[in-house]
């Protein structure tokens, strides 16, 4: 049941070299740099996003993901969800407004898989980039590279999926859209949604805590995914796999790496979700096909290479 | 011929690496598989090797996978080293965490 969490709002990714990273996310993915702060972090957004930023890059000596944030409908909801998390036994941390520029206060918590998440209600509304909100044109000129449409979701690897499920579903009001079950019926992958999308966040079971698999950005068409593949070759960017289709969610996809080794995905299509939909189940025995629908075999790198 | 010779003592493979090219990229371009390939960005630790002999330059590498103590001992990430001389390298067994990953993912097949 919906509890007022609206959508993925931002992700903060650690990079080894800020210059290389900004070039990758702007010139290749086509995101727009919107600000920088005195910690040296760089803020970016995709053009259709209405808030000021969705991606924050932080230079560090180890790549990976610092946290992912979800926007909730309003401050009252934030207060309620914070209480609900605490009542559920989740430790929460207060991050004051403006810790991220032009973002309101954030409630941060870490789930048993070792990943940090945040809820927030306010961020500066800057509108879609390059188009007016009155009689808007179809798209703005001057977009670069893959012309990413929006930051879409993240996939995390870590243990204790059942406990993570309880927090996201029971406390935060996400729904389980797809899952992978092993022969004993244990859930080893969970794709969770808070919208009509097939996933807003996903987790795959993994012994080591807090690992980051990928951040994903939406494109409109399969043609755009092929064009992304061309750009990956043209720029000699490290490719992982694709273009191909997933069994899980049925999205059409390509995976590649940023210059610090963080995995990115751009994808299009995929199934949709309404709250009356029952979860789709993939059997672990079919995991090859669940992940890569065409190859139907697992790719070792896809399962084990993480930041 | 330009370039440096890289010899992998663990597998007996050798290949040429051009100036300014990473060891991992040189290996991949020749279709060889004697070092595991991951992110190619110094982030995942998959391509860890030990350099036994020779000189090289280092690009940025994740501290989690190439801490300074290890780099001192020549334990580096093949995707982030650029030879300055011929190199002799050996494979480094994957750390326990990576092995744990492999055992947990095995039953999924
Ligand atoms: S391939 Fe990932 S660190 Fe070299
Ligand atoms: Fe994805």
mmCIF file of N, CA and C in Angstrom, chain A residues 155 157 180-182 188-189 191 204-205 213 240-242 244-248 255 263 282-305, chain B residues 46 101-109:
data_model
loop_
_atom_site.group_PDB
_atom_site.id
_atom_site.type_symbol
_atom_site.label_atom_id
_atom_site.label_comp_id
_atom_site.label_asym_id
_atom_site.label_seq_id
_atom_site.Cartn_x
_atom_site.Cartn_y
_atom_site.Cartn_z
ATOM 1 N N UNK A 155 20.372 -0.952 -8.700
ATOM 2 C CA UNK A 155 20.398 -2.341 -8.247
ATOM 3 C C UNK A 155 21.547 -2.483 -7.263
ATOM 4 N N UNK A 157 23.609 -5.086 -4.354
ATOM 5 C CA UNK A 157 23.923 -6.451 -3.957
ATOM 6 C C UNK A 157 24.214 -6.471 -2.461
ATOM 7 N N UNK A 180 13.135 -13.486 -7.815
ATOM 8 C CA UNK A 180 13.766 -14.746 -8.202
ATOM 9 C C UNK A 180 13.773 -15.611 -6.954
ATOM 10 N N UNK A 181 13.239 -16.831 -7.088
ATOM 11 C CA UNK A 181 13.203 -17.750 -5.957
ATOM 12 C C UNK A 181 14.118 -18.933 -6.234
ATOM 13 N N UNK A 182 14.869 -19.342 -5.199
ATOM 14 C CA UNK A 182 15.680 -20.552 -5.370
ATOM 15 C C UNK A 182 14.798 -21.771 -5.126
ATOM 16 N N UNK A 188 16.006 -14.646 -3.775
ATOM 17 C CA UNK A 188 17.403 -14.245 -3.954
ATOM 18 C C UNK A 188 17.505 -12.969 -4.793
ATOM 19 N N UNK A 189 16.380 -12.510 -5.317
ATOM 20 C CA UNK A 189 16.367 -11.210 -5.996
ATOM 21 C C UNK A 189 14.984 -10.617 -5.826
ATOM 22 N N UNK A 191 12.638 -7.113 -6.984
ATOM 23 C CA UNK A 191 12.482 -5.888 -7.755
ATOM 24 C C UNK A 191 11.270 -5.161 -7.188
ATOM 25 N N UNK A 204 19.814 -7.920 -5.169
ATOM 26 C CA UNK A 204 20.171 -9.312 -5.432
ATOM 27 C C UNK A 204 21.012 -9.805 -4.269
ATOM 28 N N UNK A 205 20.739 -11.040 -3.844
ATOM 29 C CA UNK A 205 21.442 -11.587 -2.689
ATOM 30 C C UNK A 205 22.927 -11.751 -2.965
ATOM 31 N N UNK A 213 25.647 -2.391 -7.675
ATOM 32 C CA UNK A 213 25.706 -3.058 -8.976
ATOM 33 C C UNK A 213 25.563 -2.060 -10.117
ATOM 34 N N UNK A 240 30.005 -3.627 -20.586
ATOM 35 C CA UNK A 240 29.780 -4.847 -19.817
ATOM 36 C C UNK A 240 29.050 -5.833 -20.700
ATOM 37 N N UNK A 241 27.770 -5.557 -20.994
ATOM 38 C CA UNK A 241 27.026 -6.481 -21.851
ATOM 39 C C UNK A 241 25.855 -5.765 -22.511
ATOM 40 N N UNK A 242 25.531 -6.211 -23.712
ATOM 41 C CA UNK A 242 24.401 -5.639 -24.421
ATOM 42 C C UNK A 242 24.842 -5.091 -25.755
ATOM 43 N N UNK A 244 20.853 -5.912 -25.272
ATOM 44 C CA UNK A 244 20.111 -7.156 -25.151
ATOM 45 C C UNK A 244 18.807 -6.880 -24.390
ATOM 46 N N UNK A 245 18.103 -7.953 -24.069
ATOM 47 C CA UNK A 245 16.868 -7.794 -23.292
ATOM 48 C C UNK A 245 16.983 -8.589 -22.001
ATOM 49 N N UNK A 246 16.392 -8.034 -20.938
ATOM 50 C CA UNK A 246 16.280 -8.775 -19.686
ATOM 51 C C UNK A 246 15.034 -9.649 -19.724
ATOM 52 N N UNK A 247 15.090 -10.806 -19.067
ATOM 53 C CA UNK A 247 13.867 -11.539 -18.784
ATOM 54 C C UNK A 247 13.127 -10.803 -17.678
ATOM 55 N N UNK A 248 13.793 -10.632 -16.553
ATOM 56 C CA UNK A 248 13.251 -9.832 -15.452
ATOM 57 C C UNK A 248 12.905 -8.436 -15.989
ATOM 58 N N UNK A 255 24.716 -2.346 -20.656
ATOM 59 C CA UNK A 255 25.490 -2.044 -19.454
ATOM 60 C C UNK A 255 26.905 -1.659 -19.814
ATOM 61 N N UNK A 263 29.137 0.558 -12.437
ATOM 62 C CA UNK A 263 28.357 0.125 -13.601
ATOM 63 C C UNK A 263 27.188 1.081 -13.859
ATOM 64 N N UNK A 282 10.629 -15.557 -11.179
ATOM 65 C CA UNK A 282 11.595 -16.295 -11.987
ATOM 66 C C UNK A 282 12.228 -17.345 -11.099
ATOM 67 N N UNK A 283 12.403 -18.535 -11.638
ATOM 68 C CA UNK A 283 13.050 -19.588 -10.863
ATOM 69 C C UNK A 283 14.560 -19.454 -11.022
ATOM 70 N N UNK A 284 15.260 -19.673 -9.929
ATOM 71 C CA UNK A 284 16.722 -19.531 -9.957
ATOM 72 C C UNK A 284 17.348 -20.411 -11.042
ATOM 73 N N UNK A 285 16.734 -21.550 -11.304
ATOM 74 C CA UNK A 285 17.261 -22.439 -12.351
ATOM 75 C C UNK A 285 17.238 -21.744 -13.717
ATOM 76 N N UNK A 286 16.374 -20.746 -13.858
ATOM 77 C CA UNK A 286 16.242 -20.010 -15.119
ATOM 78 C C UNK A 286 16.922 -18.643 -15.051
ATOM 79 N N UNK A 287 17.830 -18.492 -14.094
ATOM 80 C CA UNK A 287 18.385 -17.161 -13.866
ATOM 81 C C UNK A 287 19.100 -16.598 -15.088
ATOM 82 N N UNK A 288 19.740 -17.486 -15.854
ATOM 83 C CA UNK A 288 20.420 -17.018 -17.060
ATOM 84 C C UNK A 288 19.449 -16.270 -17.961
ATOM 85 N N UNK A 289 18.328 -16.894 -18.236
ATOM 86 C CA UNK A 289 17.305 -16.284 -19.094
ATOM 87 C C UNK A 289 16.650 -15.091 -18.407
ATOM 88 N N UNK A 290 16.489 -15.173 -17.079
ATOM 89 C CA UNK A 290 15.876 -14.067 -16.332
ATOM 90 C C UNK A 290 16.710 -12.803 -16.485
ATOM 91 N N UNK A 291 18.010 -12.977 -16.469
ATOM 92 C CA UNK A 291 18.857 -11.785 -16.554
ATOM 93 C C UNK A 291 19.105 -11.420 -18.012
ATOM 94 N N UNK A 292 19.611 -12.345 -18.798
ATOM 95 C CA UNK A 292 19.840 -12.039 -20.219
ATOM 96 C C UNK A 292 18.977 -12.954 -21.075
ATOM 97 N N UNK A 293 17.868 -12.417 -21.509
ATOM 98 C CA UNK A 293 16.819 -13.179 -22.170
ATOM 99 C C UNK A 293 17.279 -13.805 -23.480
ATOM 100 N N UNK A 294 18.207 -13.200 -24.168
ATOM 101 C CA UNK A 294 18.653 -13.749 -25.447
ATOM 102 C C UNK A 294 19.762 -14.778 -25.268
ATOM 103 N N UNK A 295 20.820 -14.419 -24.519
ATOM 104 C CA UNK A 295 21.930 -15.355 -24.296
ATOM 105 C C UNK A 295 21.486 -16.579 -23.504
ATOM 106 N N UNK A 296 20.618 -16.362 -22.534
ATOM 107 C CA UNK A 296 20.123 -17.400 -21.632
ATOM 108 C C UNK A 296 21.228 -18.077 -20.833
ATOM 109 N N UNK A 297 22.358 -17.412 -20.712
ATOM 110 C CA UNK A 297 23.395 -17.921 -19.808
ATOM 111 C C UNK A 297 23.862 -16.773 -18.921
ATOM 112 N N UNK A 298 24.317 -17.160 -17.756
ATOM 113 C CA UNK A 298 24.799 -16.131 -16.844
ATOM 114 C C UNK A 298 26.169 -15.681 -17.253
ATOM 115 N N UNK A 299 26.391 -14.441 -16.997
ATOM 116 C CA UNK A 299 27.651 -13.831 -17.323
ATOM 117 C C UNK A 299 28.325 -13.581 -15.975
ATOM 118 N N UNK A 300 29.472 -14.217 -15.789
ATOM 119 C CA UNK A 300 30.169 -14.154 -14.505
ATOM 120 C C UNK A 300 30.420 -12.693 -14.087
ATOM 121 N N UNK A 301 30.828 -11.898 -15.072
ATOM 122 C CA UNK A 301 31.152 -10.515 -14.732
ATOM 123 C C UNK A 301 29.931 -9.763 -14.210
ATOM 124 N N UNK A 302 28.783 -10.021 -14.821
ATOM 125 C CA UNK A 302 27.574 -9.309 -14.404
ATOM 126 C C UNK A 302 27.216 -9.631 -12.960
ATOM 127 N N UNK A 303 27.516 -10.874 -12.543
ATOM 128 C CA UNK A 303 27.137 -11.290 -11.186
ATOM 129 C C UNK A 303 28.161 -10.925 -10.136
ATOM 130 N N UNK A 304 29.400 -10.729 -10.528
ATOM 131 C CA UNK A 304 30.422 -10.607 -9.490
ATOM 132 C C UNK A 304 31.184 -9.298 -9.502
ATOM 133 N N UNK A 305 31.109 -8.548 -10.585
ATOM 134 C CA UNK A 305 31.871 -7.299 -10.643
ATOM 135 C C UNK A 305 31.023 -6.160 -10.080
ATOM 136 N N UNK B 46 38.896 -6.922 -9.887
ATOM 137 C CA UNK B 46 38.922 -8.225 -10.558
ATOM 138 C C UNK B 46 40.236 -8.556 -11.227
ATOM 139 N N UNK B 101 31.686 -14.446 -3.158
ATOM 140 C CA UNK B 101 30.731 -14.047 -4.192
ATOM 141 C C UNK B 101 30.509 -15.203 -5.142
ATOM 142 N N UNK B 102 31.624 -15.823 -5.526
ATOM 143 C CA UNK B 102 31.499 -16.880 -6.527
ATOM 144 C C UNK B 102 30.742 -18.068 -5.974
ATOM 145 N N UNK B 103 31.000 -18.404 -4.695
ATOM 146 C CA UNK B 103 30.283 -19.554 -4.165
ATOM 147 C C UNK B 103 28.815 -19.228 -3.983
ATOM 148 N N UNK B 104 28.506 -17.969 -3.643
ATOM 149 C CA UNK B 104 27.086 -17.672 -3.471
ATOM 150 C C UNK B 104 26.376 -17.611 -4.808
ATOM 151 N N UNK B 105 27.071 -17.252 -5.850
ATOM 152 C CA UNK B 105 26.351 -17.141 -7.112
ATOM 153 C C UNK B 105 26.246 -18.477 -7.825
ATOM 154 N N UNK B 106 27.081 -19.431 -7.434
ATOM 155 C CA UNK B 106 27.063 -20.713 -8.127
ATOM 156 C C UNK B 106 25.697 -21.402 -8.124
ATOM 157 N N UNK B 107 25.072 -21.531 -6.941
ATOM 158 C CA UNK B 107 23.794 -22.256 -6.948
ATOM 159 C C UNK B 107 22.737 -21.580 -7.824
ATOM 160 N N UNK B 108 22.989 -20.365 -8.241
ATOM 161 C CA UNK B 108 21.980 -19.655 -9.031
ATOM 162 C C UNK B 108 21.927 -20.139 -10.465
ATOM 163 N N UNK B 109 22.914 -20.862 -10.884
ATOM 164 C CA UNK B 109 22.933 -21.242 -12.296
ATOM 165 C C UNK B 109 21.884 -22.253 -12.671
#
